[in-house]
mmCIF file of C-alpha atoms in Angstrom:
data_model
loop_
_atom_site.group_PDB
_atom_site.id
_atom_site.type_symbol
_atom_site.label_atom_id
_atom_site.label_comp_id
_atom_site.label_asym_id
_atom_site.label_seq_id
_atom_site.Cartn_x
_atom_site.Cartn_y
_atom_site.Cartn_z
ATOM 1 C CA THR T 117 7.220 2.782 16.539
ATOM 2 C CA PRO T 118 10.187 5.155 15.364
ATOM 3 C CA ASN T 119 9.501 8.473 14.358
ATOM 4 C CA GLY T 120 9.671 9.442 11.038
ATOM 5 C CA ALA T 121 8.841 7.558 7.626
ATOM 6 C CA TRP T 122 10.357 4.466 6.488
ATOM 7 C CA ARG T 123 10.622 1.997 3.598
ATOM 8 C CA ASP T 124 12.142 -1.294 3.914
ATOM 9 C CA GLY T 125 13.959 -0.457 6.807
ATOM 10 C CA THR T 126 15.269 2.936 5.691
ATOM 11 C CA LEU T 127 14.451 6.273 6.737
ATOM 12 C CA ILE T 128 13.007 8.622 4.165
ATOM 13 C CA SER T 129 12.304 12.354 3.789
ATOM 14 C CA THR T 130 11.186 14.609 1.198
ATOM 15 C CA SER T 131 13.460 16.036 -1.618
ATOM 16 C CA GLY T 132 13.659 19.290 0.445
ATOM 17 C CA VAL T 133 13.301 21.305 -2.971
ATOM 18 C CA SER T 134 12.066 24.652 -2.384
ATOM 19 C CA GLU T 135 12.318 26.268 -5.606
ATOM 20 C CA LEU T 136 9.339 26.099 -8.085
ATOM 21 C CA GLN T 137 12.065 25.942 -10.994
ATOM 22 C CA ARG T 138 13.674 22.932 -9.717
ATOM 23 C CA SER T 139 10.705 20.783 -8.778
ATOM 24 C CA VAL T 140 9.079 17.870 -10.359
ATOM 25 C CA VAL T 141 5.380 17.946 -9.649
ATOM 26 C CA ALA T 142 2.519 15.316 -9.917
ATOM 27 C CA LEU T 143 -0.693 16.434 -11.447
ATOM 28 C CA SER T 144 -4.007 15.197 -10.850
ATOM 29 C CA GLY T 145 -6.583 17.247 -13.033
ATOM 30 C CA LEU T 146 -5.823 20.262 -14.943
ATOM 31 C CA PRO T 147 -4.184 23.519 -13.007
ATOM 32 C CA THR T 148 -5.689 26.708 -13.358
ATOM 33 C CA ALA T 149 -2.034 28.003 -14.202
ATOM 34 C CA HIS T 150 0.887 26.457 -15.485
ATOM 35 C CA LEU T 151 3.721 27.598 -13.380
ATOM 36 C CA GLU T 152 7.505 27.232 -14.183
ATOM 37 C CA TRP T 153 8.173 23.934 -12.753
ATOM 38 C CA LYS T 154 10.975 21.706 -14.143
ATOM 39 C CA GLN T 155 8.674 18.603 -15.036
ATOM 40 C CA TYR T 156 5.355 17.275 -14.360
ATOM 41 C CA ARG T 157 3.834 13.777 -14.183
ATOM 42 C CA ALA T 158 0.423 12.454 -14.103
ATOM 43 C CA LEU T 159 0.819 9.175 -12.392
ATOM 44 C CA GLY T 160 -3.061 8.159 -12.011
ATOM 45 C CA SER T 161 -2.794 7.439 -8.336
ATOM 46 C CA CYS T 162 -2.945 9.493 -5.658
ATOM 47 C CA ALA T 163 -1.379 7.307 -3.288
ATOM 48 C CA LEU T 164 1.439 6.708 -5.303
ATOM 49 C CA ALA T 165 2.139 10.092 -5.900
ATOM 50 C CA LEU T 166 1.997 10.909 -2.098
ATOM 51 C CA CYS T 167 4.458 8.013 -1.228
ATOM 52 C CA ASP T 168 6.797 9.071 -3.975
ATOM 53 C CA LEU T 169 6.755 12.594 -2.518
ATOM 54 C CA ALA T 170 7.543 11.117 0.857
ATOM 55 C CA ALA T 171 10.398 9.354 -0.623
ATOM 56 C CA GLY T 172 11.935 12.232 -2.146
ATOM 57 C CA LEU T 173 11.172 11.043 -5.748
ATOM 58 C CA LEU T 174 8.622 13.918 -6.478
ATOM 59 C CA ASP T 175 8.720 17.488 -4.932
ATOM 60 C CA ALA T 176 5.054 18.374 -5.122
ATOM 61 C CA TYR T 177 1.547 17.053 -5.881
ATOM 62 C CA VAL T 178 -1.332 19.425 -7.500
ATOM 63 C CA ASP T 179 -4.719 17.820 -7.034
ATOM 64 C CA THR T 180 -7.184 20.076 -8.808
ATOM 65 C CA GLY T 181 -10.248 18.103 -8.025
ATOM 66 C CA ARG T 182 -12.359 16.910 -5.161
ATOM 67 C CA TRP T 183 -12.764 13.327 -6.349
ATOM 68 C CA HIS T 184 -10.106 11.878 -3.661
ATOM 69 C CA ARG T 185 -11.809 9.706 -0.710
ATOM 70 C CA PRO T 186 -10.004 9.252 2.545
ATOM 71 C CA TRP T 187 -8.940 5.910 1.829
ATOM 72 C CA ASP T 188 -7.167 7.387 -1.594
ATOM 73 C CA TYR T 189 -4.963 9.985 0.582
ATOM 74 C CA LEU T 190 -4.903 9.099 4.305
ATOM 75 C CA GLY T 191 -1.855 6.524 4.194
ATOM 76 C CA GLY T 192 0.072 8.937 1.865
ATOM 77 C CA LEU T 193 -0.728 11.879 4.222
ATOM 78 C CA HIS T 194 0.796 10.067 7.282
ATOM 79 C CA ALA T 195 3.944 9.123 5.035
ATOM 80 C CA VAL T 196 4.289 12.689 3.491
ATOM 81 C CA ARG T 197 4.165 14.364 7.135
ATOM 82 C CA ASN T 198 6.171 11.818 8.816
ATOM 83 C CA ALA T 199 8.720 12.565 5.800
ATOM 84 C CA GLY T 200 8.709 16.236 6.315
ATOM 85 C CA GLY T 201 6.533 17.342 3.734
ATOM 86 C CA VAL T 202 3.394 19.626 3.967
ATOM 87 C CA MET T 203 -0.118 18.902 2.812
ATOM 88 C CA ILE T 204 -3.205 20.936 2.619
ATOM 89 C CA GLU T 205 -6.934 20.545 1.480
ATOM 90 C CA THR T 206 -7.582 23.141 -1.622
ATOM 91 C CA HIS T 207 -10.858 24.196 -0.098
ATOM 92 C CA GLY T 208 -9.847 24.354 3.449
ATOM 93 C CA GLU T 209 -11.435 21.431 4.348
ATOM 94 C CA PRO T 210 -10.063 18.862 6.989
ATOM 95 C CA LEU T 211 -7.902 15.959 5.363
ATOM 96 C CA VAL T 212 -8.196 13.959 8.319
ATOM 97 C CA VAL T 213 -11.708 12.489 8.260
ATOM 98 C CA ALA T 214 -14.059 9.357 9.123
ATOM 99 C CA ASP T 215 -16.470 10.124 6.667
ATOM 100 C CA GLU T 216 -16.179 7.645 3.627
ATOM 101 C CA HIS T 217 -18.069 10.084 1.360
ATOM 102 C CA ALA T 218 -15.702 13.105 2.103
ATOM 103 C CA ALA T 219 -14.102 14.064 -1.301
ATOM 104 C CA ARG T 220 -10.975 16.264 -1.153
ATOM 105 C CA GLY T 221 -8.578 18.015 -3.187
ATOM 106 C CA MET T 222 -4.951 18.716 -1.808
ATOM 107 C CA LEU T 223 -1.737 20.438 -2.500
ATOM 108 C CA VAL T 224 1.597 19.102 -1.086
ATOM 109 C CA ALA T 225 4.896 19.745 -1.260
ATOM 110 C CA ALA T 226 8.324 18.844 0.163
ATOM 111 C CA THR T 227 8.701 22.328 1.688
ATOM 112 C CA PRO T 228 6.477 25.079 3.099
ATOM 113 C CA GLU T 229 8.091 27.576 0.386
ATOM 114 C CA LEU T 230 7.407 25.210 -2.527
ATOM 115 C CA LEU T 231 3.904 24.741 -1.114
ATOM 116 C CA GLU T 232 3.451 28.475 -1.066
ATOM 117 C CA SER T 233 4.574 29.031 -4.682
ATOM 118 C CA LEU T 234 2.259 26.268 -5.951
ATOM 119 C CA MET T 235 -1.067 28.060 -4.743
ATOM 120 C CA PRO T 236 -1.979 29.928 -7.801
ATOM 121 C CA ALA T 237 -2.163 26.376 -9.568
ATOM 122 C CA ILE T 238 -5.196 25.807 -7.716
ATOM 123 C CA ALA T 239 -6.567 29.592 -7.772
ATOM 124 C CA THR T 240 -10.163 29.494 -8.688
#
């Protein structure tokens, strides 16, 4: 299979945005701090947010809960990573798991710099 992430035969990539003030962020739950992002959205679907981020339509995803199961995010994780994005679990747990009962929260960004600047949004 070809490297990268593809949509309808076209190679996609994240937006490349690294500055928080220029970012459009999808939210799941309420962040502990409102940061100075450009805009935010609440799409209601982890999978949709992750695929939009992979395609460069969103710059970040802040998930403040631990309610997503592997089937909610694993496909999106694959797309994000192959499109050049970065994704971490909010409590340091592994994201790739076979346990169907594992619940995870995540912080996802188009670039490592943007991910770093979003960390206060999940601080406890």
